[in-house]
Amino acid sequence: KLQDTNMTQTVVALRNDLNRLILNNTESGITGVLQFNSYGRRDNFSLTITSVAGIDTYLRGHWFNRPYVLDRRLKFYDEKHSLNRSTPFPLRGRTAKIVMIEERPFTMKK
């Protein structure tokens, strides 16, 4: 039992040291300085929301961790894309052309 007590105290001390290091962190990342609140959670970042169609990406909005005054945390923008944009799926209500090459090694007859 004495070992269990010492082990528990060691784990608690390590947790406290790790918590202190996280809260005093000054590392810089892609989104800025990594800052943590008193609960150990990040509270100074934002996310960029994009949609992907094929090889193209489109800006759809932003999510902010801290809302600005009289503003929302989640902002969506009007969808701006080329008129010739195609989406591979779903094909509901559209005609699809399927091409099959009947030449080895592309297809094999059973």
PDB file of N, CA and C in Angstrom:
ATOM      1  N   LYS A   1       0.820  -1.202   0.000  1.00  0.00           N
ATOM      2  CA  LYS A   1       0.000   0.000   0.000  1.00  0.00           C
ATOM      3  C   LYS A   1       0.859   1.258   0.000  1.00  0.00           C
ATOM      4  N   LEU A   2       2.004   1.213   0.620  1.00  0.00           N
ATOM      5  CA  LEU A   2       2.871   2.382   0.647  1.00  0.00           C
ATOM      6  C   LEU A   2       3.339   2.733  -0.767  1.00  0.00           C
ATOM      7  N   GLN A   3       3.638   1.698  -1.574  1.00  0.00           N
ATOM      8  CA  GLN A   3       4.050   1.942  -2.954  1.00  0.00           C
ATOM      9  C   GLN A   3       2.916   2.583  -3.746  1.00  0.00           C
ATOM     10  N   ASP A   4       1.682   2.104  -3.557  1.00  0.00           N
ATOM     11  CA  ASP A   4       0.533   2.672  -4.261  1.00  0.00           C
ATOM     12  C   ASP A   4       0.361   4.146  -3.910  1.00  0.00           C
ATOM     13  N   THR A   5       0.534   4.489  -2.649  1.00  0.00           N
ATOM     14  CA  THR A   5       0.402   5.879  -2.217  1.00  0.00           C
ATOM     15  C   THR A   5       1.487   6.740  -2.856  1.00  0.00           C
ATOM     16  N   ASN A   6       2.728   6.248  -2.845  1.00  0.00           N
ATOM     17  CA  ASN A   6       3.822   6.994  -3.472  1.00  0.00           C
ATOM     18  C   ASN A   6       3.591   7.144  -4.971  1.00  0.00           C
ATOM     19  N   MET A   7       3.098   6.079  -5.605  1.00  0.00           N
ATOM     20  CA  MET A   7       2.835   6.121  -7.037  1.00  0.00           C
ATOM     21  C   MET A   7       1.756   7.152  -7.341  1.00  0.00           C
ATOM     22  N   THR A   8       0.702   7.190  -6.531  1.00  0.00           N
ATOM     23  CA  THR A   8      -0.376   8.151  -6.736  1.00  0.00           C
ATOM     24  C   THR A   8       0.146   9.570  -6.574  1.00  0.00           C
ATOM     25  N   GLN A   9       0.970   9.807  -5.563  1.00  0.00           N
ATOM     26  CA  GLN A   9       1.534  11.140  -5.364  1.00  0.00           C
ATOM     27  C   GLN A   9       2.435  11.532  -6.532  1.00  0.00           C
ATOM     28  N   THR A  10       3.176  10.584  -7.064  1.00  0.00           N
ATOM     29  CA  THR A  10       4.043  10.860  -8.203  1.00  0.00           C
ATOM     30  C   THR A  10       3.217  11.208  -9.433  1.00  0.00           C
ATOM     31  N   VAL A  11       2.153  10.456  -9.693  1.00  0.00           N
ATOM     32  CA  VAL A  11       1.288  10.716 -10.842  1.00  0.00           C
ATOM     33  C   VAL A  11       0.632  12.087 -10.708  1.00  0.00           C
ATOM     34  N   VAL A  12       0.157  12.413  -9.518  1.00  0.00           N
ATOM     35  CA  VAL A  12      -0.474  13.716  -9.285  1.00  0.00           C
ATOM     36  C   VAL A  12       0.540  14.832  -9.497  1.00  0.00           C
ATOM     37  N   ALA A  13       1.756  14.650  -9.000  1.00  0.00           N
ATOM     38  CA  ALA A  13       2.798  15.667  -9.184  1.00  0.00           C
ATOM     39  C   ALA A  13       3.128  15.843 -10.666  1.00  0.00           C
ATOM     40  N   LEU A  14       3.213  14.740 -11.403  1.00  0.00           N
ATOM     41  CA  LEU A  14       3.482  14.825 -12.840  1.00  0.00           C
ATOM     42  C   LEU A  14       2.347  15.530 -13.571  1.00  0.00           C
ATOM     43  N   ARG A  15       1.124  15.218 -13.200  1.00  0.00           N
ATOM     44  CA  ARG A  15      -0.029  15.880 -13.818  1.00  0.00           C
ATOM     45  C   ARG A  15      -0.002  17.382 -13.556  1.00  0.00           C
ATOM     46  N   ASN A  16       0.299  17.757 -12.320  1.00  0.00           N
ATOM     47  CA  ASN A  16       0.366  19.181 -11.976  1.00  0.00           C
ATOM     48  C   ASN A  16       1.479  19.884 -12.750  1.00  0.00           C
ATOM     49  N   ASP A  17       2.643  19.234 -12.856  1.00  0.00           N
ATOM     50  CA  ASP A  17       3.751  19.817 -13.622  1.00  0.00           C
ATOM     51  C   ASP A  17       3.379  19.966 -15.094  1.00  0.00           C
ATOM     52  N   LEU A  18       2.757  18.941 -15.660  1.00  0.00           N
ATOM     53  CA  LEU A  18       2.351  18.991 -17.059  1.00  0.00           C
ATOM     54  C   LEU A  18       1.303  20.076 -17.286  1.00  0.00           C
ATOM     55  N   ASN A  19       0.354  20.187 -16.380  1.00  0.00           N
ATOM     56  CA  ASN A  19      -0.676  21.224 -16.477  1.00  0.00           C
ATOM     57  C   ASN A  19      -0.045  22.618 -16.427  1.00  0.00           C
ATOM     58  N   ARG A  20       0.912  22.814 -15.532  1.00  0.00           N
ATOM     59  CA  ARG A  20       1.597  24.104 -15.423  1.00  0.00           C
ATOM     60  C   ARG A  20       2.347  24.424 -16.707  1.00  0.00           C
ATOM     61  N   LEU A  21       3.024  23.432 -17.286  1.00  0.00           N
ATOM     62  CA  LEU A  21       3.757  23.645 -18.537  1.00  0.00           C
ATOM     63  C   LEU A  21       2.815  23.997 -19.689  1.00  0.00           C
ATOM     64  N   ILE A  22       1.668  23.331 -19.751  1.00  0.00           N
ATOM     65  CA  ILE A  22       0.696  23.613 -20.816  1.00  0.00           C
ATOM     66  C   ILE A  22       0.158  25.028 -20.680  1.00  0.00           C
ATOM     67  N   LEU A  23      -0.191  25.429 -19.469  1.00  0.00           N
ATOM     68  CA  LEU A  23      -0.764  26.759 -19.270  1.00  0.00           C
ATOM     69  C   LEU A  23       0.254  27.871 -19.516  1.00  0.00           C
ATOM     70  N   ASN A  24       1.536  27.597 -19.300  1.00  0.00           N
ATOM     71  CA  ASN A  24       2.581  28.603 -19.512  1.00  0.00           C
ATOM     72  C   ASN A  24       3.248  28.470 -20.882  1.00  0.00           C
ATOM     73  N   ASN A  25       2.631  27.744 -21.772  1.00  0.00           N
ATOM     74  CA  ASN A  25       3.200  27.481 -23.087  1.00  0.00           C
ATOM     75  C   ASN A  25       3.290  28.759 -23.920  1.00  0.00           C
ATOM     76  N   THR A  26       4.373  28.929 -24.649  1.00  0.00           N
ATOM     77  CA  THR A  26       4.527  30.077 -25.552  1.00  0.00           C
ATOM     78  C   THR A  26       4.893  29.617 -26.955  1.00  0.00           C
ATOM     79  N   GLU A  27       4.524  28.392 -27.296  1.00  0.00           N
ATOM     80  CA  GLU A  27       4.817  27.878 -28.637  1.00  0.00           C
ATOM     81  C   GLU A  27       3.952  28.580 -29.671  1.00  0.00           C
ATOM     82  N   SER A  28       4.483  28.730 -30.862  1.00  0.00           N
ATOM     83  CA  SER A  28       3.749  29.362 -31.949  1.00  0.00           C
ATOM     84  C   SER A  28       3.446  28.312 -33.011  1.00  0.00           C
ATOM     85  N   GLY A  29       2.216  28.324 -33.506  1.00  0.00           N
ATOM     86  CA  GLY A  29       1.801  27.379 -34.537  1.00  0.00           C
ATOM     87  C   GLY A  29       1.252  28.107 -35.741  1.00  0.00           C
ATOM     88  N   ILE A  30       0.625  27.384 -36.646  1.00  0.00           N
ATOM     89  CA  ILE A  30       0.071  27.981 -37.862  1.00  0.00           C
ATOM     90  C   ILE A  30      -1.008  29.001 -37.528  1.00  0.00           C
ATOM     91  N   THR A  31      -1.798  28.742 -36.505  1.00  0.00           N
ATOM     92  CA  THR A  31      -2.896  29.646 -36.151  1.00  0.00           C
ATOM     93  C   THR A  31      -2.492  30.707 -35.145  1.00  0.00           C
ATOM     94  N   GLY A  32      -1.211  30.799 -34.823  1.00  0.00           N
ATOM     95  CA  GLY A  32      -0.742  31.799 -33.870  1.00  0.00           C
ATOM     96  C   GLY A  32      -0.158  31.148 -32.632  1.00  0.00           C
ATOM     97  N   VAL A  33      -0.044  31.931 -31.579  1.00  0.00           N
ATOM     98  CA  VAL A  33       0.511  31.427 -30.321  1.00  0.00           C
ATOM     99  C   VAL A  33      -0.489  30.471 -29.683  1.00  0.00           C
ATOM    100  N   LEU A  34       0.003  29.317 -29.248  1.00  0.00           N
ATOM    101  CA  LEU A  34      -0.862  28.338 -28.593  1.00  0.00           C
ATOM    102  C   LEU A  34      -1.135  28.804 -27.172  1.00  0.00           C
ATOM    103  N   GLN A  35      -2.371  29.214 -26.906  1.00  0.00           N
ATOM    104  CA  GLN A  35      -2.755  29.659 -25.571  1.00  0.00           C
ATOM    105  C   GLN A  35      -3.858  28.753 -25.051  1.00  0.00           C
ATOM    106  N   PHE A  36      -3.835  28.517 -23.763  1.00  0.00           N
ATOM    107  CA  PHE A  36      -4.818  27.647 -23.131  1.00  0.00           C
ATOM    108  C   PHE A  36      -5.510  28.399 -22.009  1.00  0.00           C
ATOM    109  N   ASN A  37      -6.801  28.106 -21.812  1.00  0.00           N
ATOM    110  CA  ASN A  37      -7.527  28.734 -20.713  1.00  0.00           C
ATOM    111  C   ASN A  37      -7.273  27.955 -19.429  1.00  0.00           C
ATOM    112  N   SER A  38      -7.956  28.316 -18.372  1.00  0.00           N
ATOM    113  CA  SER A  38      -7.720  27.675 -17.073  1.00  0.00           C
ATOM    114  C   SER A  38      -8.145  26.212 -17.056  1.00  0.00           C
ATOM    115  N   TYR A  39      -8.949  25.790 -18.037  1.00  0.00           N
ATOM    116  CA  TYR A  39      -9.361  24.388 -18.128  1.00  0.00           C
ATOM    117  C   TYR A  39      -8.429  23.577 -19.028  1.00  0.00           C
ATOM    118  N   GLY A  40      -7.377  24.214 -19.567  1.00  0.00           N
ATOM    119  CA  GLY A  40      -6.442  23.518 -20.432  1.00  0.00           C
ATOM    120  C   GLY A  40      -6.914  23.401 -21.868  1.00  0.00           C
ATOM    121  N   ARG A  41      -7.891  24.216 -22.264  1.00  0.00           N
ATOM    122  CA  ARG A  41      -8.418  24.179 -23.628  1.00  0.00           C
ATOM    123  C   ARG A  41      -7.946  25.407 -24.400  1.00  0.00           C
ATOM    124  N   ARG A  42      -7.759  25.228 -25.712  1.00  0.00           N
ATOM    125  CA  ARG A  42      -7.380  26.374 -26.558  1.00  0.00           C
ATOM    126  C   ARG A  42      -8.565  27.292 -26.715  1.00  0.00           C
ATOM    127  N   ASP A  43      -8.299  28.589 -26.685  1.00  0.00           N
ATOM    128  CA  ASP A  43      -9.415  29.527 -26.828  1.00  0.00           C
ATOM    129  C   ASP A  43      -9.070  30.722 -27.706  1.00  0.00           C
ATOM    130  N   ASN A  44      -8.062  30.602 -28.557  1.00  0.00           N
ATOM    131  CA  ASN A  44      -7.684  31.751 -29.383  1.00  0.00           C
ATOM    132  C   ASN A  44      -7.455  31.350 -30.841  1.00  0.00           C
ATOM    133  N   PHE A  45      -8.394  30.619 -31.423  1.00  0.00           N
ATOM    134  CA  PHE A  45      -8.180  30.184 -32.794  1.00  0.00           C
ATOM    135  C   PHE A  45      -9.467  30.300 -33.602  1.00  0.00           C
ATOM    136  N   SER A  46      -9.314  30.210 -34.912  1.00  0.00           N
ATOM    137  CA  SER A  46     -10.465  30.213 -35.812  1.00  0.00           C
ATOM    138  C   SER A  46     -10.253  29.133 -36.862  1.00  0.00           C
ATOM    139  N   LEU A  47     -11.338  28.724 -37.504  1.00  0.00           N
ATOM    140  CA  LEU A  47     -11.277  27.697 -38.538  1.00  0.00           C
ATOM    141  C   LEU A  47     -11.796  28.263 -39.847  1.00  0.00           C
ATOM    142  N   THR A  48     -11.166  27.910 -40.943  1.00  0.00           N
ATOM    143  CA  THR A  48     -11.634  28.276 -42.270  1.00  0.00           C
ATOM    144  C   THR A  48     -12.396  27.086 -42.832  1.00  0.00           C
ATOM    145  N   ILE A  49     -13.626  27.319 -43.291  1.00  0.00           N
ATOM    146  CA  ILE A  49     -14.475  26.244 -43.801  1.00  0.00           C
ATOM    147  C   ILE A  49     -14.445  26.296 -45.326  1.00  0.00           C
ATOM    148  N   THR A  50     -14.043  25.194 -45.939  1.00  0.00           N
ATOM    149  CA  THR A  50     -13.975  25.123 -47.393  1.00  0.00           C
ATOM    150  C   THR A  50     -14.755  23.919 -47.885  1.00  0.00           C
ATOM    151  N   SER A  51     -15.159  23.979 -49.147  1.00  0.00           N
ATOM    152  CA  SER A  51     -15.760  22.806 -49.776  1.00  0.00           C
ATOM    153  C   SER A  51     -14.829  22.372 -50.894  1.00  0.00           C
ATOM    154  N   VAL A  52     -14.848  21.093 -51.177  1.00  0.00           N
ATOM    155  CA  VAL A  52     -13.965  20.533 -52.184  1.00  0.00           C
ATOM    156  C   VAL A  52     -14.814  19.874 -53.253  1.00  0.00           C
ATOM    157  N   ALA A  53     -14.542  20.198 -54.509  1.00  0.00           N
ATOM    158  CA  ALA A  53     -15.207  19.561 -55.644  1.00  0.00           C
ATOM    159  C   ALA A  53     -14.128  19.213 -56.655  1.00  0.00           C
ATOM    160  N   GLY A  54     -13.851  17.935 -56.775  1.00  0.00           N
ATOM    161  CA  GLY A  54     -12.771  17.513 -57.664  1.00  0.00           C
ATOM    162  C   GLY A  54     -11.444  17.978 -57.125  1.00  0.00           C
ATOM    163  N   ILE A  55     -10.743  18.790 -57.908  1.00  0.00           N
ATOM    164  CA  ILE A  55      -9.444  19.312 -57.452  1.00  0.00           C
ATOM    165  C   ILE A  55      -9.556  20.761 -56.999  1.00  0.00           C
ATOM    166  N   ASP A  56     -10.764  21.324 -57.032  1.00  0.00           N
ATOM    167  CA  ASP A  56     -10.978  22.720 -56.657  1.00  0.00           C
ATOM    168  C   ASP A  56     -11.479  22.829 -55.224  1.00  0.00           C
ATOM    169  N   THR A  57     -11.058  23.890 -54.536  1.00  0.00           N
ATOM    170  CA  THR A  57     -11.572  24.178 -53.199  1.00  0.00           C
ATOM    171  C   THR A  57     -12.235  25.550 -53.224  1.00  0.00           C
ATOM    172  N   TYR A  58     -13.280  25.706 -52.426  1.00  0.00           N
ATOM    173  CA  TYR A  58     -14.045  26.943 -52.384  1.00  0.00           C
ATOM    174  C   TYR A  58     -14.220  27.379 -50.943  1.00  0.00           C
ATOM    175  N   LEU A  59     -13.993  28.658 -50.677  1.00  0.00           N
ATOM    176  CA  LEU A  59     -14.186  29.212 -49.338  1.00  0.00           C
ATOM    177  C   LEU A  59     -15.677  29.272 -49.048  1.00  0.00           C
ATOM    178  N   ARG A  60     -16.111  28.648 -47.948  1.00  0.00           N
ATOM    179  CA  ARG A  60     -17.526  28.626 -47.588  1.00  0.00           C
ATOM    180  C   ARG A  60     -17.827  29.456 -46.358  1.00  0.00           C
ATOM    181  N   GLY A  61     -16.835  29.622 -45.465  1.00  0.00           N
ATOM    182  CA  GLY A  61     -17.096  30.403 -44.266  1.00  0.00           C
ATOM    183  C   GLY A  61     -15.947  30.351 -43.283  1.00  0.00           C
ATOM    184  N   HIS A  62     -16.197  30.934 -42.111  1.00  0.00           N
ATOM    185  CA  HIS A  62     -15.228  30.929 -41.016  1.00  0.00           C
ATOM    186  C   HIS A  62     -15.956  30.621 -39.713  1.00  0.00           C
ATOM    187  N   TRP A  63     -15.254  29.968 -38.805  1.00  0.00           N
ATOM    188  CA  TRP A  63     -15.755  29.748 -37.451  1.00  0.00           C
ATOM    189  C   TRP A  63     -14.753  30.401 -36.511  1.00  0.00           C
ATOM    190  N   PHE A  64     -15.271  31.264 -35.639  1.00  0.00           N
ATOM    191  CA  PHE A  64     -14.424  31.979 -34.684  1.00  0.00           C
ATOM    192  C   PHE A  64     -14.713  31.464 -33.284  1.00  0.00           C
ATOM    193  N   ASN A  65     -13.668  31.194 -32.530  1.00  0.00           N
ATOM    194  CA  ASN A  65     -13.846  30.712 -31.167  1.00  0.00           C
ATOM    195  C   ASN A  65     -14.469  31.781 -30.286  1.00  0.00           C
ATOM    196  N   ARG A  66     -14.040  33.017 -30.473  1.00  0.00           N
ATOM    197  CA  ARG A  66     -14.614  34.130 -29.707  1.00  0.00           C
ATOM    198  C   ARG A  66     -15.431  34.992 -30.660  1.00  0.00           C
ATOM    199  N   PRO A  67     -16.727  35.108 -30.430  1.00  0.00           N
ATOM    200  CA  PRO A  67     -17.533  35.938 -31.341  1.00  0.00           C
ATOM    201  C   PRO A  67     -17.218  37.414 -31.152  1.00  0.00           C
ATOM    202  N   TYR A  68     -17.263  38.133 -32.264  1.00  0.00           N
ATOM    203  CA  TYR A  68     -17.084  39.577 -32.192  1.00  0.00           C
ATOM    204  C   TYR A  68     -18.366  40.203 -31.659  1.00  0.00           C
ATOM    205  N   VAL A  69     -18.321  41.451 -31.270  1.00  0.00           N
ATOM    206  CA  VAL A  69     -19.484  42.132 -30.704  1.00  0.00           C
ATOM    207  C   VAL A  69     -20.606  42.144 -31.741  1.00  0.00           C
ATOM    208  N   LEU A  70     -21.804  41.766 -31.341  1.00  0.00           N
ATOM    209  CA  LEU A  70     -22.991  41.709 -32.195  1.00  0.00           C
ATOM    210  C   LEU A  70     -22.759  40.875 -33.454  1.00  0.00           C
ATOM    211  N   ASP A  71     -21.987  39.854 -33.351  1.00  0.00           N
ATOM    212  CA  ASP A  71     -21.710  39.014 -34.505  1.00  0.00           C
ATOM    213  C   ASP A  71     -21.791  37.555 -34.088  1.00  0.00           C
ATOM    214  N   ARG A  72     -21.823  36.691 -35.069  1.00  0.00           N
ATOM    215  CA  ARG A  72     -21.934  35.266 -34.783  1.00  0.00           C
ATOM    216  C   ARG A  72     -20.567  34.598 -34.818  1.00  0.00           C
ATOM    217  N   ARG A  73     -20.495  33.441 -34.206  1.00  0.00           N
ATOM    218  CA  ARG A  73     -19.255  32.675 -34.234  1.00  0.00           C
ATOM    219  C   ARG A  73     -19.057  31.997 -35.584  1.00  0.00           C
ATOM    220  N   LEU A  74     -20.167  31.632 -36.235  1.00  0.00           N
ATOM    221  CA  LEU A  74     -20.102  30.930 -37.511  1.00  0.00           C
ATOM    222  C   LEU A  74     -20.589  31.848 -38.619  1.00  0.00           C
ATOM    223  N   LYS A  75     -19.740  32.090 -39.614  1.00  0.00           N
ATOM    224  CA  LYS A  75     -20.100  32.947 -40.746  1.00  0.00           C
ATOM    225  C   LYS A  75     -20.017  32.130 -42.019  1.00  0.00           C
ATOM    226  N   PHE A  76     -21.111  32.096 -42.787  1.00  0.00           N
ATOM    227  CA  PHE A  76     -21.092  31.457 -44.097  1.00  0.00           C
ATOM    228  C   PHE A  76     -21.098  32.532 -45.164  1.00  0.00           C
ATOM    229  N   TYR A  77     -20.384  32.288 -46.244  1.00  0.00           N
ATOM    230  CA  TYR A  77     -20.317  33.218 -47.362  1.00  0.00           C
ATOM    231  C   TYR A  77     -21.112  32.654 -48.532  1.00  0.00           C
ATOM    232  N   ASP A  78     -21.535  33.543 -49.433  1.00  0.00           N
ATOM    233  CA  ASP A  78     -22.207  33.093 -50.646  1.00  0.00           C
ATOM    234  C   ASP A  78     -21.252  32.203 -51.426  1.00  0.00           C
ATOM    235  N   GLU A  79     -21.825  31.165 -52.020  1.00  0.00           N
ATOM    236  CA  GLU A  79     -20.992  30.234 -52.768  1.00  0.00           C
ATOM    237  C   GLU A  79     -20.563  30.878 -54.080  1.00  0.00           C
ATOM    238  N   LYS A  80     -19.256  30.999 -54.261  1.00  0.00           N
ATOM    239  CA  LYS A  80     -18.707  31.581 -55.482  1.00  0.00           C
ATOM    240  C   LYS A  80     -17.875  30.514 -56.173  1.00  0.00           C
ATOM    241  N   HIS A  81     -18.271  30.171 -57.355  1.00  0.00           N
ATOM    242  CA  HIS A  81     -17.529  29.177 -58.123  1.00  0.00           C
ATOM    243  C   HIS A  81     -17.809  29.382 -59.594  1.00  0.00           C
ATOM    244  N   SER A  82     -17.024  28.738 -60.413  1.00  0.00           N
ATOM    245  CA  SER A  82     -17.220  28.876 -61.851  1.00  0.00           C
ATOM    246  C   SER A  82     -18.530  28.211 -62.256  1.00  0.00           C
ATOM    247  N   LEU A  83     -19.154  28.732 -63.300  1.00  0.00           N
ATOM    248  CA  LEU A  83     -20.433  28.183 -63.751  1.00  0.00           C
ATOM    249  C   LEU A  83     -20.270  26.810 -64.369  1.00  0.00           C
ATOM    250  N   ASN A  84     -19.074  26.456 -64.741  1.00  0.00           N
ATOM    251  CA  ASN A  84     -18.823  25.178 -65.392  1.00  0.00           C
ATOM    252  C   ASN A  84     -18.406  24.104 -64.388  1.00  0.00           C
ATOM    253  N   ARG A  85     -18.688  24.328 -63.147  1.00  0.00           N
ATOM    254  CA  ARG A  85     -18.293  23.394 -62.100  1.00  0.00           C
ATOM    255  C   ARG A  85     -19.121  22.126 -62.197  1.00  0.00           C
ATOM    256  N   SER A  86     -18.490  20.994 -62.058  1.00  0.00           N
ATOM    257  CA  SER A  86     -19.225  19.729 -62.079  1.00  0.00           C
ATOM    258  C   SER A  86     -18.946  18.975 -60.791  1.00  0.00           C
ATOM    259  N   THR A  87     -19.933  18.260 -60.347  1.00  0.00           N
ATOM    260  CA  THR A  87     -19.809  17.469 -59.136  1.00  0.00           C
ATOM    261  C   THR A  87     -19.972  16.009 -59.525  1.00  0.00           C
ATOM    262  N   PRO A  88     -19.064  15.142 -59.113  1.00  0.00           N
ATOM    263  CA  PRO A  88     -19.160  13.755 -59.552  1.00  0.00           C
ATOM    264  C   PRO A  88     -20.377  13.012 -59.013  1.00  0.00           C
ATOM    265  N   PHE A  89     -20.800  13.282 -57.793  1.00  0.00           N
ATOM    266  CA  PHE A  89     -21.930  12.560 -57.205  1.00  0.00           C
ATOM    267  C   PHE A  89     -22.756  13.516 -56.385  1.00  0.00           C
ATOM    268  N   PRO A  90     -24.006  13.343 -56.171  1.00  0.00           N
ATOM    269  CA  PRO A  90     -24.857  12.268 -56.690  1.00  0.00           C
ATOM    270  C   PRO A  90     -25.274  12.555 -58.129  1.00  0.00           C
ATOM    271  N   LEU A  91     -25.625  11.516 -58.851  1.00  0.00           N
ATOM    272  CA  LEU A  91     -26.021  11.642 -60.252  1.00  0.00           C
ATOM    273  C   LEU A  91     -27.525  11.774 -60.410  1.00  0.00           C
ATOM    274  N   ARG A  92     -28.238  11.945 -59.351  1.00  0.00           N
ATOM    275  CA  ARG A  92     -29.690  12.057 -59.403  1.00  0.00           C
ATOM    276  C   ARG A  92     -30.094  13.234 -60.288  1.00  0.00           C
ATOM    277  N   GLY A  93     -30.922  12.956 -61.303  1.00  0.00           N
ATOM    278  CA  GLY A  93     -31.402  14.009 -62.179  1.00  0.00           C
ATOM    279  C   GLY A  93     -30.409  14.441 -63.243  1.00  0.00           C
ATOM    280  N   ARG A  94     -29.319  13.715 -63.401  1.00  0.00           N
ATOM    281  CA  ARG A  94     -28.320  14.063 -64.406  1.00  0.00           C
ATOM    282  C   ARG A  94     -28.014  12.851 -65.270  1.00  0.00           C
ATOM    283  N   THR A  95     -27.497  13.079 -66.452  1.00  0.00           N
ATOM    284  CA  THR A  95     -27.112  12.006 -67.360  1.00  0.00           C
ATOM    285  C   THR A  95     -25.613  11.788 -67.249  1.00  0.00           C
ATOM    286  N   ALA A  96     -25.229  10.535 -67.145  1.00  0.00           N
ATOM    287  CA  ALA A  96     -23.811  10.204 -67.047  1.00  0.00           C
ATOM    288  C   ALA A  96     -23.396   9.405 -68.268  1.00  0.00           C
ATOM    289  N   LYS A  97     -22.231   9.704 -68.807  1.00  0.00           N
ATOM    290  CA  LYS A  97     -21.675   8.940 -69.918  1.00  0.00           C
ATOM    291  C   LYS A  97     -20.646   7.978 -69.349  1.00  0.00           C
ATOM    292  N   ILE A  98     -20.811   6.704 -69.676  1.00  0.00           N
ATOM    293  CA  ILE A  98     -19.896   5.683 -69.186  1.00  0.00           C
ATOM    294  C   ILE A  98     -19.149   5.123 -70.384  1.00  0.00           C
ATOM    295  N   VAL A  99     -17.853   5.125 -70.317  1.00  0.00           N
ATOM    296  CA  VAL A  99     -17.015   4.635 -71.407  1.00  0.00           C
ATOM    297  C   VAL A  99     -16.275   3.409 -70.914  1.00  0.00           C
ATOM    298  N   MET A 100     -16.248   2.366 -71.747  1.00  0.00           N
ATOM    299  CA  MET A 100     -15.541   1.144 -71.383  1.00  0.00           C
ATOM    300  C   MET A 100     -14.563   0.805 -72.497  1.00  0.00           C
ATOM    301  N   ILE A 101     -13.342   0.578 -72.150  1.00  0.00           N
ATOM    302  CA  ILE A 101     -12.320   0.216 -73.130  1.00  0.00           C
ATOM    303  C   ILE A 101     -12.193  -1.295 -73.119  1.00  0.00           C
ATOM    304  N   GLU A 102     -12.536  -1.933 -74.230  1.00  0.00           N
ATOM    305  CA  GLU A 102     -12.481  -3.396 -74.300  1.00  0.00           C
ATOM    306  C   GLU A 102     -11.168  -3.834 -74.927  1.00  0.00           C
ATOM    307  N   GLU A 103     -10.115  -3.585 -74.259  1.00  0.00           N
ATOM    308  CA  GLU A 103      -8.803  -3.959 -74.759  1.00  0.00           C
ATOM    309  C   GLU A 103      -7.943  -4.313 -73.560  1.00  0.00           C
ATOM    310  N   ARG A 104      -7.192  -5.386 -73.682  1.00  0.00           N
ATOM    311  CA  ARG A 104      -6.334  -5.785 -72.580  1.00  0.00           C
ATOM    312  C   ARG A 104      -5.258  -4.747 -72.364  1.00  0.00           C
ATOM    313  N   PRO A 105      -4.839  -4.478 -71.205  1.00  0.00           N
ATOM    314  CA  PRO A 105      -5.159  -5.086 -69.917  1.00  0.00           C
ATOM    315  C   PRO A 105      -6.308  -4.402 -69.203  1.00  0.00           C
ATOM    316  N   PHE A 106      -7.086  -3.544 -69.897  1.00  0.00           N
ATOM    317  CA  PHE A 106      -8.130  -2.783 -69.228  1.00  0.00           C
ATOM    318  C   PHE A 106      -9.307  -3.643 -68.801  1.00  0.00           C
ATOM    319  N   THR A 107      -9.772  -4.563 -69.658  1.00  0.00           N
ATOM    320  CA  THR A 107     -10.871  -5.459 -69.280  1.00  0.00           C
ATOM    321  C   THR A 107     -10.506  -6.876 -69.676  1.00  0.00           C
ATOM    322  N   MET A 108     -11.063  -7.805 -68.950  1.00  0.00           N
ATOM    323  CA  MET A 108     -10.824  -9.218 -69.260  1.00  0.00           C
ATOM    324  C   MET A 108     -12.161  -9.925 -69.302  1.00  0.00           C
ATOM    325  N   LYS A 109     -12.385 -10.754 -70.312  1.00  0.00           N
ATOM    326  CA  LYS A 109     -13.622 -11.524 -70.416  1.00  0.00           C
ATOM    327  C   LYS A 109     -13.520 -12.734 -69.515  1.00  0.00           C
ATOM    328  N   LYS A 110     -14.646 -13.090 -68.898  1.00  0.00           N
ATOM    329  CA  LYS A 110     -14.665 -14.260 -68.010  1.00  0.00           C
ATOM    330  C   LYS A 110     -14.898 -15.515 -68.803  1.00  0.00           C
TER     331      LYS A 110
END
